[in-house]
Short mmCIF file of C-alpha atoms in Angstrom, two decimals:
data_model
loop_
_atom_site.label_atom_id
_atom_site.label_comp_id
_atom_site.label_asym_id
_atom_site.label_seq_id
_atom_site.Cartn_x
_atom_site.Cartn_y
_atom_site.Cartn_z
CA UNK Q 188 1.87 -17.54 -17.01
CA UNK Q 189 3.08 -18.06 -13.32
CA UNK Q 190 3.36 -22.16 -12.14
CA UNK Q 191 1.41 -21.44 -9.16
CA UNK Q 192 -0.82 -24.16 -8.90
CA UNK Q 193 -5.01 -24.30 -8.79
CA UNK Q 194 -4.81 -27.17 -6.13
CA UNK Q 195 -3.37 -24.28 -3.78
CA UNK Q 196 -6.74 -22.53 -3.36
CA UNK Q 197 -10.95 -23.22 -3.58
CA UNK Q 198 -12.46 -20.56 -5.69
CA UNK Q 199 -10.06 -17.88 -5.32
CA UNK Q 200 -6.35 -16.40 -3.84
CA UNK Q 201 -3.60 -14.15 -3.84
CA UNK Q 202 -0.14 -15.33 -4.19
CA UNK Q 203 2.16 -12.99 -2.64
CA UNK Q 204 5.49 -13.84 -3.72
CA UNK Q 205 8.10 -12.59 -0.73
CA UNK Q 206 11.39 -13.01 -3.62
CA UNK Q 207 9.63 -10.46 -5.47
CA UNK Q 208 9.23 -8.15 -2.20
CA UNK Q 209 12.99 -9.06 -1.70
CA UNK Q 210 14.13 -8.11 -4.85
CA UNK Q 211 12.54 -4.88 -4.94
CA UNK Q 212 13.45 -3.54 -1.84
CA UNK Q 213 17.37 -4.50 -3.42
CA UNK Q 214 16.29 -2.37 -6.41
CA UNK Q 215 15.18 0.59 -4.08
CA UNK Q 216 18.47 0.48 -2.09
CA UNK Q 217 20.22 0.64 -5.29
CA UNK Q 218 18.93 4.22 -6.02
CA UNK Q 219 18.68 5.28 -2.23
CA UNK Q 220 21.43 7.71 -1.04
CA UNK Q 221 23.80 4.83 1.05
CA UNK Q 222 23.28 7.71 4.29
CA UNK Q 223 19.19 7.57 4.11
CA UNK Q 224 17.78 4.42 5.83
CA UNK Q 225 14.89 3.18 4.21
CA UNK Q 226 11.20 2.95 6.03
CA UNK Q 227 8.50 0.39 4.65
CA UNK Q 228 5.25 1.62 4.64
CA UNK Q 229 3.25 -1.31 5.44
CA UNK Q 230 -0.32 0.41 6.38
CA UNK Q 231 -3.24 -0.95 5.65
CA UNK Q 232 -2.15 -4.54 5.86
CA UNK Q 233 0.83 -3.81 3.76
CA UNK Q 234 -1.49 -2.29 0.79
CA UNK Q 235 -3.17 -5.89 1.09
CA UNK Q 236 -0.17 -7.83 1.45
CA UNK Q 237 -0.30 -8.97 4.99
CA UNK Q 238 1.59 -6.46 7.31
CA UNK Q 239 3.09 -9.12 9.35
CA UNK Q 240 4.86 -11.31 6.51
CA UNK Q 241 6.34 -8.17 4.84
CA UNK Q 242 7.32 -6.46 7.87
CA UNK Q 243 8.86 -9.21 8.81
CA UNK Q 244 10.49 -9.92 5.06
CA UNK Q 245 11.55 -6.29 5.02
CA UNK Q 246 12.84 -5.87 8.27
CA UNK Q 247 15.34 -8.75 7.25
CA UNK Q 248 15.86 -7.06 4.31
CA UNK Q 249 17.34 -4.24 5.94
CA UNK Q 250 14.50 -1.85 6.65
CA UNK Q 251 15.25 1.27 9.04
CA UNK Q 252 11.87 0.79 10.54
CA UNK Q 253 7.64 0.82 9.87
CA UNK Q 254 5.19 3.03 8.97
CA UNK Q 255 1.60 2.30 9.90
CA UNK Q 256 -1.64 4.42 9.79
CA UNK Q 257 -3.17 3.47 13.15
CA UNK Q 258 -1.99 2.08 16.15
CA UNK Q 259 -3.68 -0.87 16.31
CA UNK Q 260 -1.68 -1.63 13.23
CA UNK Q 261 1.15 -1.66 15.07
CA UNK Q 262 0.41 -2.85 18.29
CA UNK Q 263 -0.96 -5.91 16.30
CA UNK Q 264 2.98 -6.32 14.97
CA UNK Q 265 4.44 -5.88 18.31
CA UNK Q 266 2.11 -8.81 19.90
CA UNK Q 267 3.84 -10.79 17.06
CA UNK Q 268 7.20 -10.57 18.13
CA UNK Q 269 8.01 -6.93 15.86
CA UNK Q 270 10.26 -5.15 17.98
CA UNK Q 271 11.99 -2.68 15.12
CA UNK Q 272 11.19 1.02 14.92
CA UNK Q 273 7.89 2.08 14.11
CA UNK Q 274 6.03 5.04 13.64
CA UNK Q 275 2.14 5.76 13.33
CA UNK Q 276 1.90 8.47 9.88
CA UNK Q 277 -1.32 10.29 11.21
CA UNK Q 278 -3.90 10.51 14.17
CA UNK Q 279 -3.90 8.56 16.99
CA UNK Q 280 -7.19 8.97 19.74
CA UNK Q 281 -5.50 10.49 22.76
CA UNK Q 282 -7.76 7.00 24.81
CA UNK Q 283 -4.99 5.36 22.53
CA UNK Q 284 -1.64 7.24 24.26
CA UNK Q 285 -0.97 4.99 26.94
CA UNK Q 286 -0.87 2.02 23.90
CA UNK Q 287 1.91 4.28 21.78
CA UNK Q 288 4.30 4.45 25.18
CA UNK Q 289 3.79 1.14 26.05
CA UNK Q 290 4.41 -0.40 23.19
CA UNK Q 291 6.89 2.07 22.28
CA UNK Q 292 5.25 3.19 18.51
CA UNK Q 293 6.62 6.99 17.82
CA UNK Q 294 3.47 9.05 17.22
CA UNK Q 295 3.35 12.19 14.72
CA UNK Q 296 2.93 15.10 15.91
CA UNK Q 297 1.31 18.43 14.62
CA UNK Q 298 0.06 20.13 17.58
CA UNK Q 299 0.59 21.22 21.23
CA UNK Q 300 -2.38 19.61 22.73
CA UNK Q 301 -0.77 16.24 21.01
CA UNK Q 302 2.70 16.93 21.99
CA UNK Q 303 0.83 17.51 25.72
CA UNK Q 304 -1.51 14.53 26.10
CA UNK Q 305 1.34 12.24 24.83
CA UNK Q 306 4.21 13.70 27.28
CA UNK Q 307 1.81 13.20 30.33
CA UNK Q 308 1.33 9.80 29.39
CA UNK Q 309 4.95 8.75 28.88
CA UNK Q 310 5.58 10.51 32.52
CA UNK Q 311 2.86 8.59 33.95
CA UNK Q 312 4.60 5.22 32.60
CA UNK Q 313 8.09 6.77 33.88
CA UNK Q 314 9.04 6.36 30.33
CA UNK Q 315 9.79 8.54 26.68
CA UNK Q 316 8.43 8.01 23.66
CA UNK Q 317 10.16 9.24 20.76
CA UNK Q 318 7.28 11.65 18.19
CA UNK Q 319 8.15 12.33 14.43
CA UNK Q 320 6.98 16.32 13.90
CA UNK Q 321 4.84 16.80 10.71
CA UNK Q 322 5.09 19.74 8.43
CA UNK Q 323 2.81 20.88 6.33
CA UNK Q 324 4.82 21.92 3.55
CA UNK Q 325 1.29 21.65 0.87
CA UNK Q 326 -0.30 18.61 1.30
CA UNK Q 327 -3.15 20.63 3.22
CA UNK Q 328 -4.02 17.44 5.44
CA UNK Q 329 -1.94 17.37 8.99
CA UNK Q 330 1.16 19.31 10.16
CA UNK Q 331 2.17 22.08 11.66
CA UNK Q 332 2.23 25.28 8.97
CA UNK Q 333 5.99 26.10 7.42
CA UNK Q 334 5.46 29.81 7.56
CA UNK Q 335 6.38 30.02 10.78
CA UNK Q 336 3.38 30.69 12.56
CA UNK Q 337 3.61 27.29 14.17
CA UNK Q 338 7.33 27.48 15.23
CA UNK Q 339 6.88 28.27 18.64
CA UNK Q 340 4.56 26.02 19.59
CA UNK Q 341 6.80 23.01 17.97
CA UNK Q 342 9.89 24.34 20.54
CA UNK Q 343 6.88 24.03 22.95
CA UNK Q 344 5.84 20.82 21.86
CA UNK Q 345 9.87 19.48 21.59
CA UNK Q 346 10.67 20.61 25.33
CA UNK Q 347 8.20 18.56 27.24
CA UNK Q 348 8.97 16.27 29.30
CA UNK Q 349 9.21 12.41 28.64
CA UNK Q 350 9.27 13.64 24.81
CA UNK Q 351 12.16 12.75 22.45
CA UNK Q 352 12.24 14.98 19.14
CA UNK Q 353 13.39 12.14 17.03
CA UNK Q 354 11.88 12.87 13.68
CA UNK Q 355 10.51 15.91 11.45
CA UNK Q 356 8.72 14.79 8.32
CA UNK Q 357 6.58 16.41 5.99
CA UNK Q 358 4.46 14.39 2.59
CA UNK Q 359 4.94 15.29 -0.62
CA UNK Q 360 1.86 15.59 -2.72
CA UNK Q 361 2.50 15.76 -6.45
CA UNK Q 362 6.14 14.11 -6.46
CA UNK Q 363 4.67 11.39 -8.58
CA UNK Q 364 4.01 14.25 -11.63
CA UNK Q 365 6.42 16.63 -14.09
CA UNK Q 366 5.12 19.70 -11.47
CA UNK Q 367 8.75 19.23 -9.83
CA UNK Q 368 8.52 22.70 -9.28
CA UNK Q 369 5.62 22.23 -6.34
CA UNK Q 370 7.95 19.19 -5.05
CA UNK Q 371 10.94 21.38 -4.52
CA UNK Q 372 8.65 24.47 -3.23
CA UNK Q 373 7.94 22.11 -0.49
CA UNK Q 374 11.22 20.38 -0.09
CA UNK Q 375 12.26 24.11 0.55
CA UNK Q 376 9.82 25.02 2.60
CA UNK Q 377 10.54 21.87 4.87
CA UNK Q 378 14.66 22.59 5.05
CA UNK Q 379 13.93 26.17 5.67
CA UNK Q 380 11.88 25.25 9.23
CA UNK Q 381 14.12 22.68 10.36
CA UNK Q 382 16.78 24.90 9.71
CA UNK Q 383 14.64 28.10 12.13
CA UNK Q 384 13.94 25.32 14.39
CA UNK Q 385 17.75 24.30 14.74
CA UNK Q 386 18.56 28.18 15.33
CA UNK Q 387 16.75 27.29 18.30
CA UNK Q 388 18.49 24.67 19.98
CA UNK Q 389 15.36 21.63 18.32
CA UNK Q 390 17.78 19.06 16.35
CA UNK Q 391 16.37 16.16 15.59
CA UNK Q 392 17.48 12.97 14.51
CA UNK Q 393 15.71 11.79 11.65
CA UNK Q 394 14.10 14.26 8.42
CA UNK Q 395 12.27 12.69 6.30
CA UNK Q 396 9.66 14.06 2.92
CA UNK Q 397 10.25 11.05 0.20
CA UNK Q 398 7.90 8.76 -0.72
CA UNK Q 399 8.13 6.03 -3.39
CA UNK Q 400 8.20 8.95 -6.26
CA UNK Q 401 10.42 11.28 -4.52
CA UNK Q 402 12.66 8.35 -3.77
CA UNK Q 403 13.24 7.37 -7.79
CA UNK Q 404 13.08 11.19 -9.06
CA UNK Q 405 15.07 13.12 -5.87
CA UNK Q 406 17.45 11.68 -4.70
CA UNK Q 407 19.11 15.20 -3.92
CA UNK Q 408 15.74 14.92 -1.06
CA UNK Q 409 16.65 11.61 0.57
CA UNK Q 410 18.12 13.26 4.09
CA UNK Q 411 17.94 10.50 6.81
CA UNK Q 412 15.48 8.90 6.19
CA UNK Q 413 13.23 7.29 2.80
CA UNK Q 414 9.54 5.94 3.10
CA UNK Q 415 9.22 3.45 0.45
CA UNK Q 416 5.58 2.24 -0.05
CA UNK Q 417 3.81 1.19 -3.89
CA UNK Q 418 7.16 0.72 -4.66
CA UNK Q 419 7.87 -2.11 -2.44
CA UNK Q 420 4.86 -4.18 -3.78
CA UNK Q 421 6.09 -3.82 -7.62
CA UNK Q 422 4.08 -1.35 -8.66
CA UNK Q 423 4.83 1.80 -10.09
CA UNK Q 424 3.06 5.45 -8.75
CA UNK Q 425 0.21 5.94 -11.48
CA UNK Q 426 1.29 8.94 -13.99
CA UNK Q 427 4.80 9.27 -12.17
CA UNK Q 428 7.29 10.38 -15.13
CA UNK Q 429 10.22 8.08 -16.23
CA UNK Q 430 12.54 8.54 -13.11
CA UNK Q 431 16.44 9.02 -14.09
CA UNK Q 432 17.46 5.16 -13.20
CA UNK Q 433 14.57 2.61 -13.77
CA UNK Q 434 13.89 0.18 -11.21
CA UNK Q 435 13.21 -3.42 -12.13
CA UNK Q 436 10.31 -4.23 -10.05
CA UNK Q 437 8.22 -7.18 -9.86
CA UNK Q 438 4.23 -7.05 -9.15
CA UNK Q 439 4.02 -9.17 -5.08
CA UNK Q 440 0.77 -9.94 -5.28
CA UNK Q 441 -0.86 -12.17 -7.72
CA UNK Q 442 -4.68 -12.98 -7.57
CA UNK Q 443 -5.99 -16.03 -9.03
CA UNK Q 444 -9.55 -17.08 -9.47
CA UNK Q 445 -10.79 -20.46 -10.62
CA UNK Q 446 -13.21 -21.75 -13.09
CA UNK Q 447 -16.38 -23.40 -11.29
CA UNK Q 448 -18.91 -24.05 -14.08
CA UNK Q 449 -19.07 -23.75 -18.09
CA UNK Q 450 -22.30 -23.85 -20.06
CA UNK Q 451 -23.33 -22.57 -23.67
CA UNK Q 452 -26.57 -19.69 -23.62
CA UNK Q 453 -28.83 -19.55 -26.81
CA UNK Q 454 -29.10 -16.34 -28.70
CA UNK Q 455 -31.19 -13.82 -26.82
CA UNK Q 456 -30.74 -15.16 -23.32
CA UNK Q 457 -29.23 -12.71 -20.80
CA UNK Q 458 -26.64 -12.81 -17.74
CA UNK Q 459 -26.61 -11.72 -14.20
CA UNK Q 460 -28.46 -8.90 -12.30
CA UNK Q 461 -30.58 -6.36 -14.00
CA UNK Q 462 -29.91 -8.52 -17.53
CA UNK Q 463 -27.75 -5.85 -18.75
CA UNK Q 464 -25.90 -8.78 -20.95
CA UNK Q 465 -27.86 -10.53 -23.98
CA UNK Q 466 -26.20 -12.69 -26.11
CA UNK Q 467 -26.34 -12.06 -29.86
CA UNK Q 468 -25.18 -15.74 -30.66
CA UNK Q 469 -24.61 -18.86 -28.85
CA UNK Q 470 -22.12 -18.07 -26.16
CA UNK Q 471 -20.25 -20.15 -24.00
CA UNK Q 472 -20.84 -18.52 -20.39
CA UNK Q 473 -17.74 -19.69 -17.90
CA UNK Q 474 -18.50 -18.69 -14.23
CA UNK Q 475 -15.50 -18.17 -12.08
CA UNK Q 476 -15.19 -17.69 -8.44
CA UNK Q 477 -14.87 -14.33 -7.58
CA UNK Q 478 -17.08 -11.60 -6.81
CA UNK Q 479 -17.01 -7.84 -5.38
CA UNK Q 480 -17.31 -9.29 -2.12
CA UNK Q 481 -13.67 -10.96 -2.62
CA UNK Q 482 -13.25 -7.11 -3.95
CA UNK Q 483 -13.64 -7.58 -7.79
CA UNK Q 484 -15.44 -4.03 -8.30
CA UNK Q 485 -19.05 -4.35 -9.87
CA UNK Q 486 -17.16 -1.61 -12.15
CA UNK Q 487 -15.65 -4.17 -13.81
CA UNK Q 488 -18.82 -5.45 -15.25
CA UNK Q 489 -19.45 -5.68 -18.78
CA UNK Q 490 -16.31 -5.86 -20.59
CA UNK Q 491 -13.49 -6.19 -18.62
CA UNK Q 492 -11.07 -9.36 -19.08
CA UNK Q 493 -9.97 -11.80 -16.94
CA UNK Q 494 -7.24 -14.39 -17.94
CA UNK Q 495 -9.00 -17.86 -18.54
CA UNK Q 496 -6.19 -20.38 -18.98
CA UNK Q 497 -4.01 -17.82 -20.50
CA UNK Q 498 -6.62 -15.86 -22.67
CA UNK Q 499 -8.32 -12.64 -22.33
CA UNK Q 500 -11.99 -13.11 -22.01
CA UNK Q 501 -14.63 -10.29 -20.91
CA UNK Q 502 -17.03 -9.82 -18.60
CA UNK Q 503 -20.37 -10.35 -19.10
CA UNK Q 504 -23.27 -8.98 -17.34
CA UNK Q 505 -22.65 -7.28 -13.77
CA UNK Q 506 -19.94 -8.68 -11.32
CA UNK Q 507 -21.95 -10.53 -8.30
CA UNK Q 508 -21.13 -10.89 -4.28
CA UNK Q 509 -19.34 -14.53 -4.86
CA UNK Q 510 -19.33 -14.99 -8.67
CA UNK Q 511 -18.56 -13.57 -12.03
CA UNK Q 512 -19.53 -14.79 -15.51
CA UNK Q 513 -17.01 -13.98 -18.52
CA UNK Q 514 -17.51 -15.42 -22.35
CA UNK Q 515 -15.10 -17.85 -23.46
CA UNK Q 516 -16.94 -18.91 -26.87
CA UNK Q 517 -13.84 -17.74 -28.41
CA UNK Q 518 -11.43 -19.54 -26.49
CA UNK Q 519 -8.94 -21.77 -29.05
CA UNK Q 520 -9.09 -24.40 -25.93
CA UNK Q 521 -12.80 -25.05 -24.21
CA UNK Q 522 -12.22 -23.94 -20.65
CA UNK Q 523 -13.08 -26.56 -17.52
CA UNK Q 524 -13.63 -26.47 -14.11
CA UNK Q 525 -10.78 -25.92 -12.14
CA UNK Q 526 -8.98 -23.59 -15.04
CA UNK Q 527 -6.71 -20.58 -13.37
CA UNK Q 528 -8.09 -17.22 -13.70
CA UNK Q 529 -5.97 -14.30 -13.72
CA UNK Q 530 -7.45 -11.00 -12.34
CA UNK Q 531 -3.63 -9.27 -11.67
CA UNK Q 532 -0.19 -9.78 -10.70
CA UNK Q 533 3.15 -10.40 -12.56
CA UNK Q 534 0.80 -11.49 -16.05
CA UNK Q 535 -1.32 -8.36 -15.95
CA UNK Q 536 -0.83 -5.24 -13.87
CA UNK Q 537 -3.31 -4.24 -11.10
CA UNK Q 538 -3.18 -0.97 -13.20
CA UNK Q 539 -5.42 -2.35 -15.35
CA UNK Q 540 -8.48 -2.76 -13.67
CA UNK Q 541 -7.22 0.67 -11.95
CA UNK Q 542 -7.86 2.67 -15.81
CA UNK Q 543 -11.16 0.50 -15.79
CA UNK Q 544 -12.42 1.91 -12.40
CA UNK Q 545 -11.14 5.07 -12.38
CA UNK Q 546 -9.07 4.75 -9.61
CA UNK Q 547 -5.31 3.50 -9.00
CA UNK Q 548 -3.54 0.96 -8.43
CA UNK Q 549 -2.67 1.48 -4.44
CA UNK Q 550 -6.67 1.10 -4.01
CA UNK Q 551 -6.94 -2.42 -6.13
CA UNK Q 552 -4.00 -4.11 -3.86
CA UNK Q 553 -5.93 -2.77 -0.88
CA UNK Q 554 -9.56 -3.86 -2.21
CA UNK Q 555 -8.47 -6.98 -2.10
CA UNK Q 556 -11.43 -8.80 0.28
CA UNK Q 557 -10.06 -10.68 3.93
CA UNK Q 558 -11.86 -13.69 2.74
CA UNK Q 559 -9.50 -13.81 -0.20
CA UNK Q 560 -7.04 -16.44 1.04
CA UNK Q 561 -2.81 -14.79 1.03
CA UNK Q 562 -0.42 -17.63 0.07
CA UNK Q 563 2.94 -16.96 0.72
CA UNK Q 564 6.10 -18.07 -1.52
CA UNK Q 565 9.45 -17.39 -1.42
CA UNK Q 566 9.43 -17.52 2.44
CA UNK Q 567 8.45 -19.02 5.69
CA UNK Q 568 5.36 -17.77 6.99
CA UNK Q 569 3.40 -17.89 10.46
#
């Protein structure tokens, strides 16, 4: 059980322990080819984690540069003093251009009209902005098609003024399964257009297809450039296959809950919404502070566990907005107000309640509510 302390918090918190982010950005480096710089991927508030306190933890670190999903992510790091690379993965509203030149945040690029709006912006500023093209090598989502019916309007795209072609990057979508033939069907198809665009005078800087999985099980596919994401956080890709060297990584975020009331229930009485727990003896009902508002799923009624003082105990009845009740009649010590609750971290995997829900485990770090208070160890933060 981790030392951190129940007088850090109210009713409920995640740690997020910045040696643990430091260490596993060391164990990714370890594996990464020593020519391919390593991007963090610190979107959606760094999976939960706080974008700012990573970025700035990773950046020190070594990090090439940032990935964000939107560009208010990153214009929210540059008002705080960010001022490494960055680039947005996937759409950005064309009201939003004159932001990405500004604030200098390369943009991804998989059309003309983009490629357009974008370079008559960065002329209007007298300035460039540097765009990463995206392939669609399979993923079906964004990117220009590999079969070269979008080559010419890439060139197109690549020629216009106030435009740098810095970076050509494709995602890989089943990297993180044994169908390695689809990964290097796509990895193919990705080297293939670079290689027709090249023919045509369009070099760029930076390729870049691997994500945490292609990272630990390609390394053949590293190029320029890596985009390390679950990885960084100490988690590994649900279902990705044992990759050749294993990398000792450490769960970042821990979330603690805390005991606030304990009381004993007579045979027959029933718990929570909708009474869909009755007790069928005396039972010791321990309320702790957490609810699906804080972004402990309702799925987890009924039978999952949460970590009372170091034991297991289930859920019983459904999982309210603020609170959650769990049995503790079998505890071998009586629980008390104040007691440390364990929903995940370094004691019990966010892949867990993941299996429970259905889901994985980039969702649970992300669920994580804004009213959940991040404590930060390990590190200055500000």
């Amino acid at each position: 059980m981790s030392d951190f302390r129940t007088d850090y918090y109210d009713r409920s918190c995640v740690e997020i322990d910045l040696n643990a982010l430091r260490h596993n950005f060391a164990e990714i480096r370890k594996v990464t080819s020593p020519g391919a710089g390593i991007l963090a991927v610190v979107k959606a508030d760094a999976y939960g984690h706080g974008a700012y306190e990573t970025a700035k933890t990773l950046l020190e670190c070594g990090a090439a540069g940032l990935c964000l999903a939107t560009i208010d992510e990153a214009v929210e790091l540059r008002h705080r003093g960010i001022d490494a690379p960055m680039m947005t993965l996937g759409f950005t509203d064309k009201s939003r251009y004159a932001d990405a030149v500004r604030y200098d945040i390369g943009q991804a690029v998989y059309s003309f009209d983009i490629a357009k709006a974008l370079s008559d912006e960065a002329v209007s500023q007298g300035k460039q902005i540097k765009i990463h093209i995206k392939l669609d090598t399979g993923m079906g989502r964004i990117g220009f098609p590999t079969d070269g019916a979008g080559t010419e309007e890439i060139i197109r795209s690549c020629r216009l003024p106030g435009i740098i072609p810095y970076g050509v990057f494709s995602h890989f979508a089943v990297a993180d399964t044994d169908d390695d033939s689809y990964t290097i069907k796509q990895y193919n198809a990705f080297m293939e257009q670079i290689k027709v665009l090249e023919s045509e005078g369009i070099v760029f800087a930076k390729k870049h297809i691997c994500n945490s999985a292609g990272i630990m099980r390609f390394p053949e596919m590293h190029l320029d450039l890596v985009r390390a994401g679950i990885i960084l956080y100490g988690l590994m890709p649900p279902g990705c296959p044992e990759p050749p060297v294993k990398l000792d990584l450490i769960p970042v975020m821990n979330w603690y809950a805390k005991v606030i009331h304990v009381k004993k229930i007579p045979e027959g009485a029933t718990v929570s919404y909708g009474r869909h727990f009755t007790a069928k003896r005396e039972t010791e009902v321990t309320t702790v502070g957490i609810g699906y508002a804080d972004g402990l799923s309702r799925l987890l009624s009924n039978g999952f566990e949460l970590v009372v003082d170091g034991e297991k105990c289930p859920i019983i009845g459904n999982v309210c907005m603020d609170m959650c009740m769990v049995d503790t009649t079998d505890m071998k010590v009586r629980p008390k107000v104040g007691d440390k609750v364990v929903v995940f971290g370094r004691d019990r995997l966010a892949d867990d309640l993941a299996d429970r829900m259905g889901t994985i485990n980039y969702e649970i770090t992300c669920d994580v509510g804004k009213r959940v208070r991040r404590i930060y160890t390990g590190g200055d933060s500000k």
